[in-house]
XYZ file of C-alpha atoms in Angstrom:
492
model
C -2.061 22.604 -10.093
C -4.576 21.232 -12.586
C -3.308 20.079 -15.802
C -5.372 17.989 -18.812
C -4.264 14.723 -19.410
C -5.321 14.288 -23.397
C -8.858 12.237 -23.526
C -10.211 11.038 -20.655
C -10.913 7.942 -22.533
C -10.073 5.018 -20.588
C -9.382 0.935 -22.172
C -12.626 -0.574 -21.952
C -12.505 -3.651 -19.515
C -13.515 -7.221 -21.238
C -17.401 -7.891 -20.318
C -17.524 -11.433 -18.716
C -20.247 -13.142 -17.140
C -24.306 -12.086 -17.483
C -24.397 -8.586 -18.145
C -27.905 -7.963 -16.580
C -26.703 -8.661 -13.432
C -27.074 -6.241 -10.161
C -23.689 -6.046 -8.606
C -24.803 -4.020 -6.318
C -26.621 -6.627 -4.432
C -23.272 -8.864 -4.517
C -25.176 -11.737 -4.550
C -21.919 -13.802 -3.987
C -23.095 -17.266 -4.282
C -24.262 -19.626 -1.098
C -20.385 -19.942 0.237
C -19.598 -15.873 -0.282
C -22.886 -14.683 1.291
C -22.303 -17.222 4.265
C -18.478 -14.988 5.151
C -20.300 -12.056 4.162
C -22.785 -12.831 6.620
C -20.550 -13.683 9.403
C -18.082 -10.835 8.767
C -21.456 -8.492 9.334
C -21.918 -10.141 12.322
C -18.357 -10.245 13.877
C -18.034 -6.354 12.627
C -20.234 -5.426 15.123
C -18.901 -7.524 18.028
C -17.266 -5.506 21.006
C -14.025 -7.285 20.236
C -14.325 -9.879 17.321
C -13.111 -13.493 17.383
C -11.329 -12.863 14.107
C -8.228 -11.337 14.720
C -8.494 -9.722 18.503
C -5.349 -8.931 18.495
C -6.306 -6.022 15.837
C -8.036 -4.232 18.102
C -7.244 -1.758 21.164
C -5.954 -4.663 23.974
C -9.252 -5.078 26.115
C -9.003 -4.273 30.219
C -8.643 -7.521 32.080
C -10.460 -5.886 34.988
C -13.455 -4.742 32.876
C -13.652 -8.166 30.910
C -14.090 -10.646 34.558
C -17.493 -7.770 35.162
C -16.269 -7.564 38.718
C -15.384 -11.322 39.548
C -12.306 -10.187 41.619
C -11.007 -14.058 41.563
C -10.856 -13.884 37.534
C -9.184 -10.799 37.819
C -6.346 -11.875 39.742
C -6.028 -15.007 38.224
C -5.593 -12.864 34.936
C -3.065 -10.601 36.453
C -1.070 -12.940 37.845
C -0.499 -14.971 34.444
C 0.469 -11.824 33.265
C 3.052 -11.147 35.505
C 4.360 -14.904 35.167
C 4.766 -13.970 31.231
C 6.562 -11.001 32.071
C 9.219 -12.095 34.512
C 9.787 -14.901 32.092
C 11.564 -11.610 29.723
C 11.846 -8.250 29.558
C 8.907 -5.754 27.705
C 10.808 -2.897 25.786
C 8.957 -0.172 24.237
C 9.883 0.731 20.378
C 7.563 1.107 17.477
C 6.227 -1.130 14.588
C 8.222 -0.631 10.799
C 6.054 -3.282 9.036
C 4.528 0.194 7.408
C 4.645 3.749 7.301
C 2.238 4.136 10.006
C 4.809 2.664 12.991
C 2.414 2.272 15.783
C 3.805 2.581 19.433
C 4.455 -1.537 20.512
C 5.900 -3.386 23.020
C 7.948 -6.758 22.791
C 8.922 -9.526 24.944
C 12.371 -10.229 24.973
C 13.778 -13.028 26.219
C 17.271 -14.110 25.797
C 17.777 -12.275 22.680
C 14.316 -13.611 21.504
C 11.447 -11.394 20.725
C 8.335 -13.985 22.451
C 5.356 -11.788 22.209
C 4.324 -8.131 20.440
C 1.293 -5.725 22.275
C 0.267 -2.146 21.603
C 1.861 0.077 23.470
C -1.171 2.220 25.259
C 1.096 4.967 26.418
C 1.674 5.738 22.734
C 0.000 9.179 21.847
C -0.676 7.998 18.437
C -1.613 4.563 18.521
C -2.906 4.163 22.079
C -2.497 0.618 22.283
C -3.645 -0.345 18.626
C -2.105 -3.482 17.115
C -2.752 -4.858 13.715
C -2.427 -8.712 12.518
C 0.762 -7.811 11.301
C 2.589 -6.611 13.723
C 1.104 -9.197 16.413
C 3.425 -11.937 13.986
C 6.445 -10.539 14.288
C 8.161 -12.784 16.639
C 6.471 -15.540 14.208
C 8.744 -14.571 10.941
C 11.609 -13.766 13.187
C 12.175 -17.194 14.040
C 10.665 -18.857 11.625
C 12.941 -22.085 10.921
C 13.163 -21.076 7.293
C 14.600 -17.490 8.125
C 18.941 -17.614 7.357
C 20.742 -16.329 10.717
C 23.900 -16.490 8.796
C 25.731 -16.261 4.877
C 25.409 -18.873 2.363
C 28.244 -19.043 -0.499
C 27.185 -20.822 -3.586
C 29.213 -24.029 -4.470
C 29.506 -25.186 -8.232
C 27.242 -28.101 -7.892
C 24.568 -25.644 -7.040
C 24.455 -25.903 -2.815
C 25.545 -23.533 -0.301
C 28.215 -23.846 2.038
C 27.635 -21.755 5.578
C 30.335 -18.931 5.894
C 31.155 -16.372 8.186
C 30.000 -12.571 8.041
C 33.838 -10.890 8.069
C 34.668 -13.588 5.287
C 31.297 -12.420 3.133
C 31.389 -9.022 3.554
C 35.038 -8.899 1.963
C 34.533 -11.301 -0.794
C 31.512 -8.805 -1.884
C 33.722 -6.204 -1.541
C 36.221 -7.439 -3.244
C 33.529 -8.016 -6.677
C 31.965 -5.001 -6.428
C 35.281 -3.190 -6.800
C 36.589 -5.302 -9.658
C 33.090 -4.381 -11.488
C 33.105 -0.798 -10.666
C 37.064 -0.773 -11.999
C 35.532 -2.542 -15.224
C 32.527 -1.515 -16.082
C 32.031 1.571 -13.837
C 29.326 2.558 -10.947
C 26.289 2.555 -13.818
C 26.726 -1.274 -14.250
C 25.637 -2.053 -10.890
C 21.953 -1.735 -9.544
C 19.702 -2.510 -6.284
C 16.889 -4.976 -6.595
C 15.034 -4.412 -4.054
C 14.936 -2.313 -1.021
C 12.880 -2.265 1.896
C 9.771 -4.197 2.300
C 8.150 -6.106 5.229
C 10.328 -5.556 8.487
C 13.355 -4.511 6.479
C 12.800 -0.968 5.255
C 15.912 0.212 6.747
C 17.687 -2.293 4.161
C 16.258 0.643 2.080
C 17.985 3.593 3.513
C 21.543 1.426 3.660
C 21.358 -0.072 0.253
C 20.906 3.582 -2.046
C 23.548 4.435 0.246
C 26.016 1.848 -0.849
C 24.797 2.510 -4.285
C 25.512 5.795 -4.591
C 29.048 5.483 -2.787
C 29.859 3.001 -6.015
C 27.973 5.413 -8.685
C 24.618 4.130 -9.319
C 21.490 5.215 -8.836
C 19.644 2.331 -10.450
C 17.253 0.665 -7.953
C 14.233 -1.707 -8.832
C 11.601 -2.981 -6.769
C 7.956 -3.826 -6.206
C 7.339 0.003 -5.424
C 7.707 1.080 -8.586
C 5.397 -1.511 -10.041
C 2.360 -0.024 -7.703
C 2.601 3.204 -7.313
C 4.749 5.218 -10.239
C 1.696 6.184 -12.210
C 0.453 7.894 -8.890
C 3.994 9.557 -8.655
C 3.839 10.360 -11.818
C 0.651 12.210 -11.627
C 1.387 14.126 -8.166
C 4.796 14.911 -10.115
C 2.664 17.110 -12.608
C -0.142 18.083 -10.166
C 1.902 18.818 -7.367
C 5.666 19.593 -8.988
C 7.033 17.034 -7.590
C 7.281 13.091 -7.596
C 7.987 13.022 -3.696
C 4.717 14.766 -2.807
C 2.022 12.206 -1.727
C -1.731 13.097 -0.295
C -2.279 12.057 3.203
C -5.792 11.209 4.652
C -7.017 12.685 7.857
C -9.629 10.421 8.514
C -9.910 11.278 12.082
C -11.805 14.269 11.591
C -13.979 13.545 8.021
C -17.324 13.442 8.182
C -17.253 11.698 4.767
C -14.736 8.515 4.229
C -14.528 7.561 0.371
C -12.872 4.693 -0.103
C -11.666 3.366 -3.695
C -9.694 0.109 -4.503
C -8.928 -0.650 -0.470
C -10.182 -2.572 2.632
C -8.931 -1.247 5.701
C -10.314 -3.214 7.973
C -8.170 -5.913 6.681
C -5.337 -3.596 5.054
C -5.418 -1.206 7.664
C -3.589 1.899 5.808
C -4.346 4.713 8.419
C -3.533 4.876 11.649
C -6.150 2.944 14.457
C -7.988 1.996 11.240
C -10.489 -0.531 12.523
C -11.251 1.842 15.526
C -11.934 4.695 13.708
C -13.974 2.426 10.731
C -16.399 1.803 13.896
C -16.371 5.023 15.025
C -17.860 6.465 11.529
C -19.983 3.313 11.534
C -21.947 4.385 15.134
C -21.900 8.189 13.806
C -25.068 8.793 12.268
C -23.572 12.666 10.893
C -20.722 10.645 9.144
C -20.940 8.478 6.352
C -18.572 5.393 4.259
C -18.663 5.320 0.432
C -17.084 2.184 -0.991
C -15.927 1.523 -4.595
C -14.868 -2.113 -5.142
C -15.652 -5.257 -6.822
C -16.016 -7.402 -4.107
C -18.252 -7.029 -0.816
C -15.369 -6.920 1.403
C -15.585 -6.391 4.916
C -15.312 -2.262 4.624
C -17.893 -2.288 1.933
C -20.349 -4.491 4.771
C -20.071 -1.330 6.769
C -20.428 1.502 4.042
C -23.783 3.791 3.761
C -23.113 3.442 -0.179
C -21.099 0.826 -1.780
C -20.529 0.757 -5.966
C -19.596 -2.631 -7.132
C -17.807 -1.572 -9.923
C -17.054 -3.987 -12.559
C -13.534 -4.928 -12.587
C -10.928 -2.570 -14.341
C -13.676 -0.359 -15.227
C -12.960 2.258 -11.958
C -11.957 5.311 -14.664
C -15.326 4.912 -16.218
C -16.860 4.992 -12.926
C -14.781 8.316 -11.666
C -14.977 10.053 -14.834
C -19.054 9.772 -14.658
C -18.782 10.517 -11.145
C -16.438 14.270 -12.029
C -19.268 14.642 -14.898
C -21.823 14.728 -12.360
C -20.814 17.089 -10.333
C -19.792 19.130 -12.661
C -22.719 19.192 -14.922
C -24.522 19.660 -11.167
C -22.011 22.409 -10.502
C -21.981 20.775 -7.206
C -17.654 21.985 -7.024
C -15.813 24.150 -4.826
C -15.631 27.165 -7.152
C -13.912 29.441 -4.496
C -11.009 26.652 -3.942
C -10.830 25.976 -7.838
C -10.156 30.007 -8.592
C -7.416 30.417 -5.800
C -5.592 27.395 -5.943
C -5.455 25.631 -9.578
C -5.043 26.116 -13.029
C -6.079 24.818 -16.077
C -9.545 24.569 -14.770
C -11.580 25.534 -18.303
C -9.753 22.708 -20.120
C -10.512 20.025 -17.354
C -14.111 20.840 -17.585
C -14.638 20.946 -20.644
C -12.995 17.708 -20.970
C -15.278 16.036 -17.879
C -18.658 17.731 -20.025
C -17.624 15.665 -22.706
C -17.887 12.340 -20.769
C -21.312 10.193 -21.730
C -21.987 9.531 -18.151
C -24.999 7.185 -19.374
C -22.474 5.190 -21.323
C -19.705 5.469 -18.875
C -21.911 4.111 -16.000
C -23.027 1.466 -18.065
C -19.144 0.564 -19.051
C -18.649 0.461 -14.809
C -21.910 -1.263 -14.196
C -23.143 0.975 -12.180
C -26.483 2.528 -12.229
C -26.968 6.158 -12.485
C -28.802 6.793 -9.770
C -26.013 5.216 -7.495
C -23.686 7.836 -9.233
C -25.993 10.781 -8.228
C -26.180 9.910 -4.929
C -22.679 9.545 -4.471
C -22.136 12.961 -5.963
C -24.983 14.225 -3.626
C -23.154 12.486 -0.607
C -19.529 14.746 -1.725
C -21.345 17.556 -2.087
C -23.278 17.435 1.224
C -20.215 16.919 3.203
C -18.018 18.933 5.016
C -14.842 17.395 4.679
C -14.354 14.478 2.681
C -11.132 12.343 2.683
C -10.469 9.817 -0.554
C -8.626 6.871 0.781
C -7.302 4.722 -1.985
C -4.610 1.752 -2.338
C -3.841 -0.713 -5.173
C -7.124 -1.507 -6.370
C -6.729 1.351 -8.595
C -3.379 1.719 -8.894
C -1.894 -1.732 -10.288
C -4.857 -2.532 -12.927
C -6.189 -0.983 -15.879
C -5.912 2.602 -16.269
C -3.953 3.190 -13.021
C -2.620 6.267 -14.057
C -5.735 7.580 -14.974
C -7.425 6.111 -12.306
C -4.609 8.116 -9.608
C -5.401 11.214 -12.043
C -9.082 11.023 -11.587
C -8.824 10.519 -8.068
C -6.756 13.714 -7.412
C -9.317 15.334 -9.599
C -12.206 14.336 -7.408
C -10.088 15.955 -4.195
C -9.450 19.031 -6.107
C -12.842 19.836 -7.598
C -14.460 18.914 -4.235
C -12.320 21.197 -2.244
C -11.232 18.596 -0.016
C -7.537 19.306 0.346
C -5.267 20.903 3.009
C -8.307 21.339 5.493
C -8.854 19.418 8.461
C -10.498 16.405 8.024
C -9.487 16.245 4.424
C -6.917 14.805 2.450
C -3.408 16.820 2.216
C 0.329 16.443 1.296
C 2.244 15.423 4.719
C 6.048 15.839 5.271
C 8.870 13.524 5.052
C 11.470 12.538 7.518
C 13.300 10.882 4.281
C 11.047 10.581 1.328
C 11.232 6.267 0.239
C 11.750 7.325 -3.244
C 12.966 10.507 -5.208
C 12.008 12.816 -7.448
C 13.331 12.172 -11.390
C 11.601 14.036 -13.849
C 12.526 13.555 -17.663
C 15.150 11.033 -17.033
C 15.350 7.871 -18.715
C 17.209 4.524 -18.103
C 19.735 4.345 -20.903
C 20.214 0.383 -21.549
C 16.201 -0.042 -22.291
C 14.890 3.946 -22.686
C 12.413 3.290 -20.035
C 11.228 5.795 -18.196
C 12.528 6.732 -14.494
C 9.770 7.495 -12.069
C 10.408 8.330 -8.422
C 13.577 7.436 -9.097
C 12.372 3.686 -9.535
C 12.511 0.819 -11.781
C 10.172 -1.478 -12.474
C 11.544 -5.476 -12.285
C 9.917 -6.121 -15.479
C 12.343 -4.721 -17.370
C 15.070 -6.005 -15.315
C 16.284 -9.023 -17.885
C 16.053 -6.561 -20.579
C 18.591 -4.362 -18.307
C 20.901 -7.453 -18.242
C 20.687 -9.398 -21.890
C 20.524 -5.958 -24.100
C 23.652 -5.606 -25.748
C 24.141 -1.832 -24.760
C 27.455 -0.588 -23.090
C 25.761 0.804 -20.169
C 24.006 -2.873 -19.438
C 23.779 -4.037 -15.681
C 26.895 -6.603 -14.862
C 26.114 -6.855 -11.012
C 22.609 -6.699 -9.162
C 22.353 -6.612 -5.059
C 19.164 -7.471 -3.377
C 18.783 -6.410 0.169
C 15.263 -8.483 0.356
C 13.478 -9.987 -2.282
C 10.838 -8.415 -3.129
C 9.594 -10.231 -6.478
C 10.915 -13.455 -7.885
C 13.618 -13.188 -10.339
C 11.707 -13.155 -13.867
C 11.176 -15.571 -15.729
C 13.276 -14.478 -18.739
C 16.325 -14.735 -17.049
C 17.736 -17.669 -18.422
C 19.524 -20.527 -16.724
C 22.925 -19.623 -18.784
C 22.535 -15.954 -16.993
C 24.567 -17.860 -13.953
C 27.463 -18.999 -16.059
C 28.013 -15.344 -17.558
C 27.767 -14.224 -13.766
C 31.427 -16.021 -14.016
C 32.594 -14.099 -16.649
C 30.821 -10.240 -16.255
C 28.228 -10.302 -13.991
C 28.019 -10.690 -10.102
C 25.073 -10.979 -7.889
C 24.939 -9.967 -4.280
C 22.533 -10.187 -1.601
C 22.652 -9.397 2.344
C 21.743 -13.124 2.768
C 23.424 -14.312 -0.312
C 21.180 -16.507 -1.354
């Protein structure tokens, strides 16, 4: 379903820097040019020196170029390492891709991580995040037992049974006195602790509350809101079939570093080497991914909505849209078409600092593609006009008919949704809209301090996703002793 979202007039970004600079040439200065040259060279190496663990593990015998002695020594070295512990198969849970990995466990301690070649999905692929799991799992600053705060501000180590019993008693006192709605979860999930979100939400519902504050609500809820209106539910979420596309359009993302889809570097290299496949990158920076692109649109920071609007208007004016798909699968297109025709392309292109010729070239590449995938990330979801950006991005997918086919965007299925569907719901203490069942941490101070019968009196954190907002005054800790308590799985 396509809907008209008011007038497509994004906020004008501030103009800083020389107005006549050619951003497409991306003159980063001497230092940045050196970095850019290094990455250009590294991108095309068979196994880049920078983070080689981000690539599929090479075959030891192949790397020795037929030298049986070197191959034997390398093989023996691996055997010695493996005999010190046990390699176990599992899956990485640092992001939603869940690549297959193997971990070397020695006396209950993670010592090494490598890609699982037998995994049909990742086929031995390993990114830099997974390779660092042992470092963070056994970091010297990681807490391994509960800590109870003393009156002087210090902490005493206590046992888990004692900690759980004390937390349970305080939670029960708060529920009995103020009701379950006075309790909230701050955090839930995150790097290496996605399970905490599920368990934390289960506990919260058992206590009679659904108030959850986390970083996801400040990153993605604009996109969730758009999905709710376009697809019927805020839990509907688009995925990308990058593996089979012939055009990959990346907006506000750098998958060479951040990954974001399975075997990201492998597929980026495959697209680069295949003359029948193209890559377009929209990003103010000349990123590692942009270095590989057939077309890099170096948009002015904060002007993504102007660029996307001008691109959509160009597609509509030249009638390079999939009318058959639009007629069969959408409603409300005449109103959207008129709104796009009203866009002054030249003025919006100037606001985005992109030549009209480059926008027309981008439109031609989109029209020529048989299967286009649009890959977006926080670059357009946490900046100026973020909700409008998400709407225009979805319009680009729909108007080009790049939806629900092999090699295009589509709605993925869920084993368990990471967020909810909460249309037309508000958080009573502050009056803020609840999107995806989530609340942004920037309203947390008001939710605690506001004089409202349902204000928060107890907040639990399963993982510290963001620092405590500065609006929380120091006397809040004294208020905790009277009417508000805080608990954490690590009792910080």
